[in-house]
Amino acid sequence: MSATDRPVLRLRWAQRLNALHRTVGMAMCLLLVTWCASGAVMVFIGYPRLSEAERLAQQPALPSLGAADVRTCFRAGLDAPEGLRILVIGGRATCVGRRGDTRLALPLDGSPAPTLDAGALHVLARAHGHETRTLGRLTRADQWTLSSALRDAFPLHHYALDDARGTELYLSERTGEVVQRTTRWERGWAWLGAIPHWIYPTVLRRERELWRGLVIALALVGLLVTTTGLMTALRSVHRARRSGRGFSPYRKPTFRVHHVLGLFAGPLLCTWLLSGALSLNPLGVSPGSGVPTALAQQLAGGPAAGEDFSLPPEQARTACAQTLAVRQLHTLRFDGVPYYRCVASPRESLLVRADGAQGAATARPSFEPDELLRALARAHPGHLPAELVVLHEPDDYHYPTHDAPDVALPVMRVTFADGEQHALYWDPARAQPLAFHGRRSRLMRWLYHGLHSFDFRGLYRHPKAWYLVILGLLGLGLLMALSGLQLSARRVRRRVARTVAPRPGTIAPAPPPPAGQDADSAGPPSDAPPPPRLA
């Protein structure tokens, strides 16, 4: 290639790049506007969900359990990896767990499980203090029950409460529990926030793989638009400076505004689109931060056995009731020893050993670091952790967010001396592993939560600063997308005008005659110019 051909080739590539940006951008600008605007809504109101705190707040305190024995629930085949829950449903103390893949509820006294038909569930819904009307029975998810955590709760019964908030409840036909609650306010804002932002219509979200592929594809197309636009904008700056025309070569205000906004908002939109695509883990690039099942089972010391829980649950409730208004009892197993966990709220709980080895039941708030070290030594003989730190403040991988502000603290962080520098985050009050981070999952934390939600320590510790930063950046991205949408609309109008404009050498059609005048008798006005003569 000769030296004279190189500028021509660069010009052709620049023209193709610009044409690609304009063509694809015409279709993507509206989607970028939607994503930025709905993201601003989600800063304040997310997708409706029933949090653990709300679920516990609506539970009555556990009454005296008498001679009830939790072992009857285990003998009936009820179990769950996270343990059984003992709570009041319909005025009766009930065990809730799983039998295989099915969520079930059994009375704690060993009596037959009640039939949870439409009438019985209607009575449970009315217990929330308002008149209730039935909206239907669901065997498939609707717009507000799309969470994967609710899959084993179906069928659901849908009810509307006659209250000022327009509350709607979803009760599980398997257990009688309220598994979802929404209000008119939450539903309305979700249609402006989470649903358009996540592209979350029910008919699409039910097909998870189709929805996932579509969102990743749209994010990558948007990344193509913003990347080509940013490259074109940088080339335009270089061309303007070489020609001595200042910062931007464009003189028309609309083009100049879009160019300047693109230089500042383009990198921001690129990071948001890339991190949004990575959140769905395309090609399985991230191992995730979930705790491996094998490690969780090793820390528990094996599966729970009903015969281990020789202490009656009433004794555990009595031991905890001195300091807590116990709403639920959870069964758990840690390092081979069974425990009851008395729960009053997400931040208020006590532990009671359930095998009766201590004699009188005594309650304690949490486990100690040396107990976790002993459990790890048994789970991984010869592979002791390199460091154990008790965190009383959040760190970069266990922290509160605007969407989940109630983070468990204190937690224990155990770092292992392996090639991946794995770190286990463990909740000593629940004996529950929370997260397991390696190098790739730590990287993905920054690529997604860092770039997409701006979850940086200096910001999530100061929520007001986070709101100002994220709303300012969303506003900048919205202005850039709106300017692109305006240019795209002008381009479409020009193309339409060229299509319908009369070709040279033809006569434009005459305007229709005034109302009430016959078309054949209507002639041109006396002062009209003569018609053009055709060659």
GROMACS .gro file of C-alpha atoms in nm, residues 66-390:
model
  325
   66GLY     CA    1  -4.622  -2.768   7.511
   67ALA     CA    2  -4.499  -3.120   7.448
   68ALA     CA    3  -4.461  -3.072   7.073
   69ASP     CA    4  -4.158  -3.249   6.931
   70VAL     CA    5  -3.974  -3.125   6.620
   71ARG     CA    6  -3.860  -3.483   6.554
   72THR     CA    7  -4.209  -3.565   6.426
   73CYS     CA    8  -4.144  -3.329   6.135
   74PHE     CA    9  -3.818  -3.505   6.049
   75ARG     CA   10  -3.987  -3.844   6.071
   76ALA     CA   11  -4.250  -3.721   5.825
   77GLY     CA   12  -3.970  -3.666   5.571
   78LEU     CA   13  -3.953  -3.291   5.614
   79ASP     CA   14  -3.607  -3.134   5.585
   80ALA     CA   15  -3.426  -2.852   5.408
   81PRO     CA   16  -3.062  -2.749   5.353
   82GLU     CA   17  -3.131  -2.424   5.539
   83GLY     CA   18  -3.315  -2.609   5.819
   84LEU     CA   19  -3.677  -2.627   5.930
   85ARG     CA   20  -3.875  -2.322   6.041
   86ILE     CA   21  -4.128  -2.334   6.324
   87LEU     CA   22  -4.384  -2.054   6.307
   88VAL     CA   23  -4.753  -1.983   6.356
   89ILE     CA   24  -4.975  -2.034   6.050
   90GLY     CA   25  -5.349  -2.010   6.093
   91GLY     CA   26  -5.314  -2.005   6.473
   92ARG     CA   27  -5.116  -2.333   6.487
   93ALA     CA   28  -4.746  -2.392   6.543
   94THR     CA   29  -4.624  -2.537   6.213
   95CYS     CA   30  -4.301  -2.680   6.069
   96VAL     CA   31  -4.211  -2.552   5.724
   97GLY     CA   32  -3.949  -2.731   5.515
   98ARG     CA   33  -3.907  -2.939   5.203
   99ARG     CA   34  -3.979  -3.294   5.103
  100GLY     CA   35  -3.765  -3.342   4.797
  101ASP     CA   36  -3.824  -3.039   4.575
  102THR     CA   37  -4.162  -2.957   4.728
  103ARG     CA   38  -4.217  -2.699   5.000
  104LEU     CA   39  -4.452  -2.831   5.271
  105ALA     CA   40  -4.596  -2.734   5.609
  106LEU     CA   41  -4.689  -2.980   5.887
  107PRO     CA   42  -4.842  -2.907   6.229
  108LEU     CA   43  -4.577  -2.936   6.499
  109ASP     CA   44  -4.803  -3.150   6.719
  110GLY     CA   45  -4.800  -3.431   6.463
  111SER     CA   46  -5.164  -3.397   6.359
  112PRO     CA   47  -5.252  -3.434   5.989
  113ALA     CA   48  -5.174  -3.134   5.772
  114PRO     CA   49  -5.484  -2.921   5.705
  115THR     CA   50  -5.620  -2.894   5.353
  116LEU     CA   51  -5.518  -2.554   5.220
  117ASP     CA   52  -5.794  -2.501   4.968
  118ALA     CA   53  -5.925  -2.168   4.844
  119GLY     CA   54  -6.154  -2.124   5.144
  120ALA     CA   55  -5.883  -2.191   5.402
  121LEU     CA   56  -5.636  -1.958   5.228
  122HIS     CA   57  -5.902  -1.688   5.206
  123VAL     CA   58  -5.938  -1.706   5.584
  124LEU     CA   59  -5.560  -1.674   5.623
  125ALA     CA   60  -5.556  -1.371   5.393
  126ARG     CA   61  -5.837  -1.203   5.592
  127ALA     CA   62  -5.625  -1.243   5.906
  128HIS     CA   63  -5.428  -0.939   5.787
  129GLY     CA   64  -5.707  -0.715   5.911
  130HIS     CA   65  -5.892  -0.611   5.594
  131GLU     CA   66  -6.169  -0.734   5.374
  132THR     CA   67  -6.025  -0.953   5.100
  133ARG     CA   68  -6.132  -1.044   4.749
  134THR     CA   69  -5.989  -1.330   4.547
  135LEU     CA   70  -5.802  -1.246   4.227
  136GLY     CA   71  -5.722  -1.600   4.118
  137ARG     CA   72  -5.510  -1.911   4.156
  138LEU     CA   73  -5.170  -1.910   3.990
  139THR     CA   74  -4.990  -2.217   3.863
  140ARG     CA   75  -4.741  -2.000   3.669
  141ALA     CA   76  -4.567  -1.681   3.768
  142ASP     CA   77  -4.733  -1.346   3.702
  143GLN     CA   78  -4.559  -1.007   3.688
  144TRP     CA   79  -4.488  -0.993   4.063
  145THR     CA   80  -4.394  -1.357   4.134
  146LEU     CA   81  -4.111  -1.404   3.886
  147SER     CA   82  -3.841  -1.457   4.150
  148SER     CA   83  -3.672  -1.796   4.138
  149ALA     CA   84  -3.702  -1.810   4.519
  150LEU     CA   85  -4.079  -1.861   4.481
  151ARG     CA   86  -4.069  -2.152   4.237
  152ASP     CA   87  -4.123  -2.418   4.502
  153ALA     CA   88  -4.413  -2.224   4.659
  154PHE     CA   89  -4.652  -2.265   4.363
  155PRO     CA   90  -4.950  -2.291   4.326
  156LEU     CA   91  -5.021  -1.946   4.469
  157HIS     CA   92  -5.351  -1.779   4.557
  158HIS     CA   93  -5.375  -1.409   4.477
  159TYR     CA   94  -5.579  -1.174   4.698
  160ALA     CA   95  -5.649  -0.801   4.708
  161LEU     CA   96  -5.696  -0.626   5.043
  162ASP     CA   97  -5.949  -0.350   5.078
  163ASP     CA   98  -5.702  -0.097   5.222
  164ALA     CA   99  -5.584   0.249   5.120
  165ARG     CA  100  -5.252   0.119   4.983
  166GLY     CA  101  -5.406  -0.124   4.734
  167THR     CA  102  -5.219  -0.418   4.889
  168GLU     CA  103  -5.214  -0.753   4.712
  169LEU     CA  104  -5.103  -1.078   4.876
  170TYR     CA  105  -4.979  -1.409   4.735
  171LEU     CA  106  -5.024  -1.712   4.960
  172SER     CA  107  -4.866  -2.050   4.895
  173GLU     CA  108  -5.110  -2.337   4.858
  174ARG     CA  109  -4.842  -2.568   4.997
  175THR     CA  110  -4.774  -2.390   5.327
  176GLY     CA  111  -5.030  -2.110   5.372
  177GLU     CA  112  -4.751  -1.852   5.404
  178VAL     CA  113  -4.758  -1.507   5.249
  179VAL     CA  114  -4.469  -1.527   5.001
  180GLN     CA  115  -4.518  -1.194   4.819
  181ARG     CA  116  -4.685  -0.863   4.897
  182THR     CA  117  -4.715  -0.558   4.672
  183THR     CA  118  -4.883  -0.219   4.698
  184ARG     CA  119  -5.032   0.007   4.432
  185TRP     CA  120  -4.740   0.248   4.475
  186GLU     CA  121  -4.478  -0.025   4.425
  187ARG     CA  122  -4.653  -0.176   4.124
  188GLY     CA  123  -4.695   0.160   3.952
  189TRP     CA  124  -4.333   0.266   3.994
  190ALA     CA  125  -4.208  -0.080   3.892
  191TRP     CA  126  -4.362  -0.023   3.547
  192LEU     CA  127  -4.148   0.292   3.520
  193GLY     CA  128  -3.838   0.148   3.683
  194ALA     CA  129  -3.746  -0.219   3.724
  195ILE     CA  130  -3.965  -0.367   3.450
  196PRO     CA  131  -3.840  -0.153   3.157
  197HIS     CA  132  -3.485  -0.147   3.297
  198TRP     CA  133  -3.461  -0.526   3.321
  199ILE     CA  134  -3.688  -0.582   3.017
  200TYR     CA  135  -3.908  -0.779   3.254
  201PRO     CA  136  -4.250  -0.845   3.098
  202THR     CA  137  -4.400  -1.167   3.224
  203VAL     CA  138  -4.434  -1.341   2.888
  204LEU     CA  139  -4.060  -1.293   2.822
  205ARG     CA  140  -3.927  -1.347   3.175
  206ARG     CA  141  -4.098  -1.685   3.204
  207GLU     CA  142  -3.860  -1.806   2.932
  208ARG     CA  143  -3.545  -1.742   3.130
  209GLU     CA  144  -3.286  -1.839   2.870
  210LEU     CA  145  -3.461  -1.643   2.596
  211TRP     CA  146  -3.485  -1.337   2.821
  212ARG     CA  147  -3.123  -1.372   2.927
  213GLY     CA  148  -2.998  -1.400   2.568
  214LEU     CA  149  -3.208  -1.102   2.455
  215VAL     CA  150  -3.081  -0.874   2.733
  216ILE     CA  151  -2.718  -0.970   2.670
  217ALA     CA  152  -2.763  -0.915   2.294
  218LEU     CA  153  -2.924  -0.572   2.342
  219ALA     CA  154  -2.651  -0.468   2.585
  220LEU     CA  155  -2.381  -0.572   2.337
  221VAL     CA  156  -2.554  -0.385   2.052
  222GLY     CA  157  -2.576  -0.080   2.275
  223LEU     CA  158  -2.207  -0.120   2.355
  224LEU     CA  159  -2.134  -0.127   1.980
  225VAL     CA  160  -2.329   0.198   1.932
  226THR     CA  161  -2.159   0.382   2.217
  227THR     CA  162  -1.811   0.253   2.128
  228THR     CA  163  -1.836   0.353   1.762
  229GLY     CA  164  -1.982   0.689   1.863
  230LEU     CA  165  -1.697   0.750   2.107
  231MET     CA  166  -1.438   0.661   1.843
  232THR     CA  167  -1.606   0.896   1.595
  233ALA     CA  168  -1.620   1.174   1.855
  234LEU     CA  169  -1.250   1.141   1.939
  235ARG     CA  170  -1.159   1.144   1.571
  236SER     CA  171  -1.369   1.459   1.526
  237VAL     CA  172  -1.180   1.633   1.807
  238HIS     CA  173  -0.850   1.544   1.643
  239ARG     CA  174  -0.973   1.669   1.305
  240ALA     CA  175  -1.103   1.996   1.454
  241ARG     CA  176  -0.778   2.071   1.631
  242ARG     CA  177  -0.572   2.000   1.322
  243SER     CA  178  -0.785   2.240   1.121
  244GLY     CA  179  -0.778   2.506   1.394
  245ARG     CA  180  -1.156   2.500   1.452
  246GLY     CA  181  -1.141   2.443   1.828
  247PHE     CA  182  -1.276   2.154   2.025
  248SER     CA  183  -1.560   2.041   1.797
  249PRO     CA  184  -1.582   2.055   1.416
  250TYR     CA  185  -1.963   2.086   1.426
  251ARG     CA  186  -2.129   2.425   1.396
  252LYS     CA  187  -2.496   2.325   1.424
  253PRO     CA  188  -2.602   2.330   1.790
  254THR     CA  189  -2.769   1.986   1.786
  255PHE     CA  190  -2.464   1.813   1.639
  256ARG     CA  191  -2.226   2.005   1.865
  257VAL     CA  192  -2.424   1.920   2.181
  258HIS     CA  193  -2.438   1.552   2.089
  259HIS     CA  194  -2.065   1.550   2.016
  260VAL     CA  195  -1.968   1.714   2.346
  261LEU     CA  196  -2.208   1.500   2.553
  262GLY     CA  197  -2.083   1.187   2.379
  263LEU     CA  198  -1.725   1.259   2.480
  264PHE     CA  199  -1.819   1.268   2.849
  265ALA     CA  200  -2.115   1.028   2.865
  266GLY     CA  201  -1.984   0.777   2.608
  267PRO     CA  202  -1.733   0.607   2.842
  268LEU     CA  203  -1.997   0.602   3.117
  269LEU     CA  204  -2.256   0.431   2.896
  270CYS     CA  205  -1.994   0.183   2.775
  271THR     CA  206  -1.920   0.075   3.133
  272TRP     CA  207  -2.290   0.049   3.220
  273LEU     CA  208  -2.370  -0.160   2.914
  274LEU     CA  209  -2.070  -0.387   2.962
  275SER     CA  210  -2.139  -0.441   3.334
  276GLY     CA  211  -2.509  -0.497   3.262
  277ALA     CA  212  -2.423  -0.775   3.018
  278LEU     CA  213  -2.172  -0.926   3.263
  279SER     CA  214  -2.437  -0.937   3.537
  280LEU     CA  215  -2.603  -1.223   3.346
  281ASN     CA  216  -2.272  -1.414   3.330
  282PRO     CA  217  -2.244  -1.470   2.952
  283LEU     CA  218  -2.047  -1.784   2.862
  284GLY     CA  219  -2.014  -1.863   3.234
  285VAL     CA  220  -1.719  -1.628   3.280
  286SER     CA  221  -1.786  -1.582   3.653
  287PRO     CA  222  -1.796  -1.861   3.913
  288GLY     CA  223  -2.019  -1.643   4.133
  289SER     CA  224  -1.982  -1.580   4.504
  290GLY     CA  225  -2.209  -1.860   4.620
  291VAL     CA  226  -2.076  -2.097   4.885
  292PRO     CA  227  -2.002  -2.445   4.744
  293THR     CA  228  -2.254  -2.700   4.866
  294ALA     CA  229  -1.978  -2.935   4.976
  295LEU     CA  230  -1.818  -2.670   5.198
  296ALA     CA  231  -2.153  -2.578   5.357
  297GLN     CA  232  -2.225  -2.945   5.433
  298GLN     CA  233  -1.876  -2.997   5.579
  299LEU     CA  234  -1.918  -2.698   5.810
  300ALA     CA  235  -2.256  -2.834   5.920
  301GLY     CA  236  -2.096  -3.168   5.997
  302GLY     CA  237  -2.338  -3.368   5.786
  303PRO     CA  238  -2.712  -3.359   5.722
  304ALA     CA  239  -2.951  -3.292   6.007
  305ALA     CA  240  -3.102  -3.600   6.173
  306GLY     CA  241  -3.428  -3.577   6.361
  307GLU     CA  242  -3.303  -3.788   6.652
  308ASP     CA  243  -3.033  -3.528   6.725
  309PHE     CA  244  -3.298  -3.275   6.833
  310SER     CA  245  -3.378  -3.433   7.169
  311LEU     CA  246  -3.440  -3.095   7.338
  312PRO     CA  247  -3.811  -3.003   7.308
  313PRO     CA  248  -3.859  -2.679   7.111
  314GLU     CA  249  -4.063  -2.536   7.402
  315GLN     CA  250  -3.751  -2.534   7.621
  316ALA     CA  251  -3.557  -2.345   7.354
  317ARG     CA  252  -3.842  -2.095   7.314
  318THR     CA  253  -3.860  -2.042   7.692
  319ALA     CA  254  -3.484  -1.987   7.719
  320CYS     CA  255  -3.496  -1.720   7.447
  321ALA     CA  256  -3.827  -1.558   7.549
  322GLN     CA  257  -3.659  -1.397   7.850
  323THR     CA  258  -3.490  -1.146   7.618
  324LEU     CA  259  -3.665  -1.186   7.278
  325ALA     CA  260  -4.020  -1.187   7.145
  326VAL     CA  261  -3.964  -1.513   6.957
  327ARG     CA  262  -4.152  -1.523   6.625
  328GLN     CA  263  -3.983  -1.826   6.468
  329LEU     CA  264  -3.758  -2.116   6.563
  330HIS     CA  265  -3.509  -2.241   6.303
  331THR     CA  266  -3.323  -2.570   6.318
  332LEU     CA  267  -2.960  -2.578   6.213
  333ARG     CA  268  -2.652  -2.793   6.247
  334PHE     CA  269  -2.296  -2.669   6.296
  335ASP     CA  270  -1.987  -2.885   6.335
  336GLY     CA  271  -2.203  -3.191   6.391
  337VAL     CA  272  -2.410  -3.035   6.675
  338PRO     CA  273  -2.782  -2.947   6.637
  339TYR     CA  274  -2.911  -2.605   6.743
  340TYR     CA  275  -3.232  -2.406   6.759
  341ARG     CA  276  -3.214  -2.047   6.649
  342CYS     CA  277  -3.475  -1.817   6.806
  343VAL     CA  278  -3.561  -1.533   6.567
  344ALA     CA  279  -3.734  -1.206   6.650
  345SER     CA  280  -3.605  -0.995   6.357
  346PRO     CA  281  -3.319  -1.016   6.106
  347ARG     CA  282  -3.086  -0.859   6.364
  348GLU     CA  283  -3.224  -1.021   6.680
  349SER     CA  284  -3.166  -1.391   6.736
  350LEU     CA  285  -3.030  -1.636   6.992
  351LEU     CA  286  -2.887  -1.988   6.969
  352VAL     CA  287  -2.978  -2.285   7.189
  353ARG     CA  288  -2.808  -2.623   7.173
  354ALA     CA  289  -3.073  -2.880   7.077
  355ASP     CA  290  -2.921  -3.215   7.183
  356GLY     CA  291  -2.974  -3.158   7.556
  357ALA     CA  292  -2.605  -3.214   7.631
  358GLN     CA  293  -2.583  -2.898   7.841
  359GLY     CA  294  -2.866  -2.995   8.075
  360ALA     CA  295  -3.078  -2.683   8.118
  361ALA     CA  296  -3.129  -2.495   7.793
  362THR     CA  297  -2.922  -2.177   7.771
  363ALA     CA  298  -2.926  -1.914   7.498
  364ARG     CA  299  -2.623  -1.749   7.342
  365PRO     CA  300  -2.601  -1.475   7.077
  366SER     CA  301  -2.345  -1.627   6.836
  367PHE     CA  302  -2.054  -1.862   6.781
  368GLU     CA  303  -1.693  -1.776   6.857
  369PRO     CA  304  -1.400  -1.761   6.609
  370ASP     CA  305  -1.226  -2.063   6.762
  371GLU     CA  306  -1.541  -2.273   6.704
  372LEU     CA  307  -1.534  -2.185   6.334
  373LEU     CA  308  -1.162  -2.268   6.318
  374ARG     CA  309  -1.226  -2.611   6.471
  375ALA     CA  310  -1.507  -2.676   6.223
  376LEU     CA  311  -1.279  -2.576   5.933
  377ALA     CA  312  -1.002  -2.798   6.065
  378ARG     CA  313  -1.242  -3.094   6.059
  379ALA     CA  314  -1.381  -2.997   5.719
  380HIS     CA  315  -1.033  -2.948   5.564
  381PRO     CA  316  -0.777  -3.151   5.758
  382GLY     CA  317  -0.427  -3.016   5.703
  383HIS     CA  318  -0.555  -2.705   5.528
  384LEU     CA  319  -0.590  -2.438   5.793
  385PRO     CA  320  -0.699  -2.086   5.700
  386ALA     CA  321  -0.430  -1.822   5.667
  387GLU     CA  322  -0.631  -1.552   5.845
  388LEU     CA  323  -0.955  -1.507   6.037
  389VAL     CA  324  -1.087  -1.157   6.097
  390VAL     CA  325  -1.409  -1.056   6.272
   0.00000   0.00000   0.00000
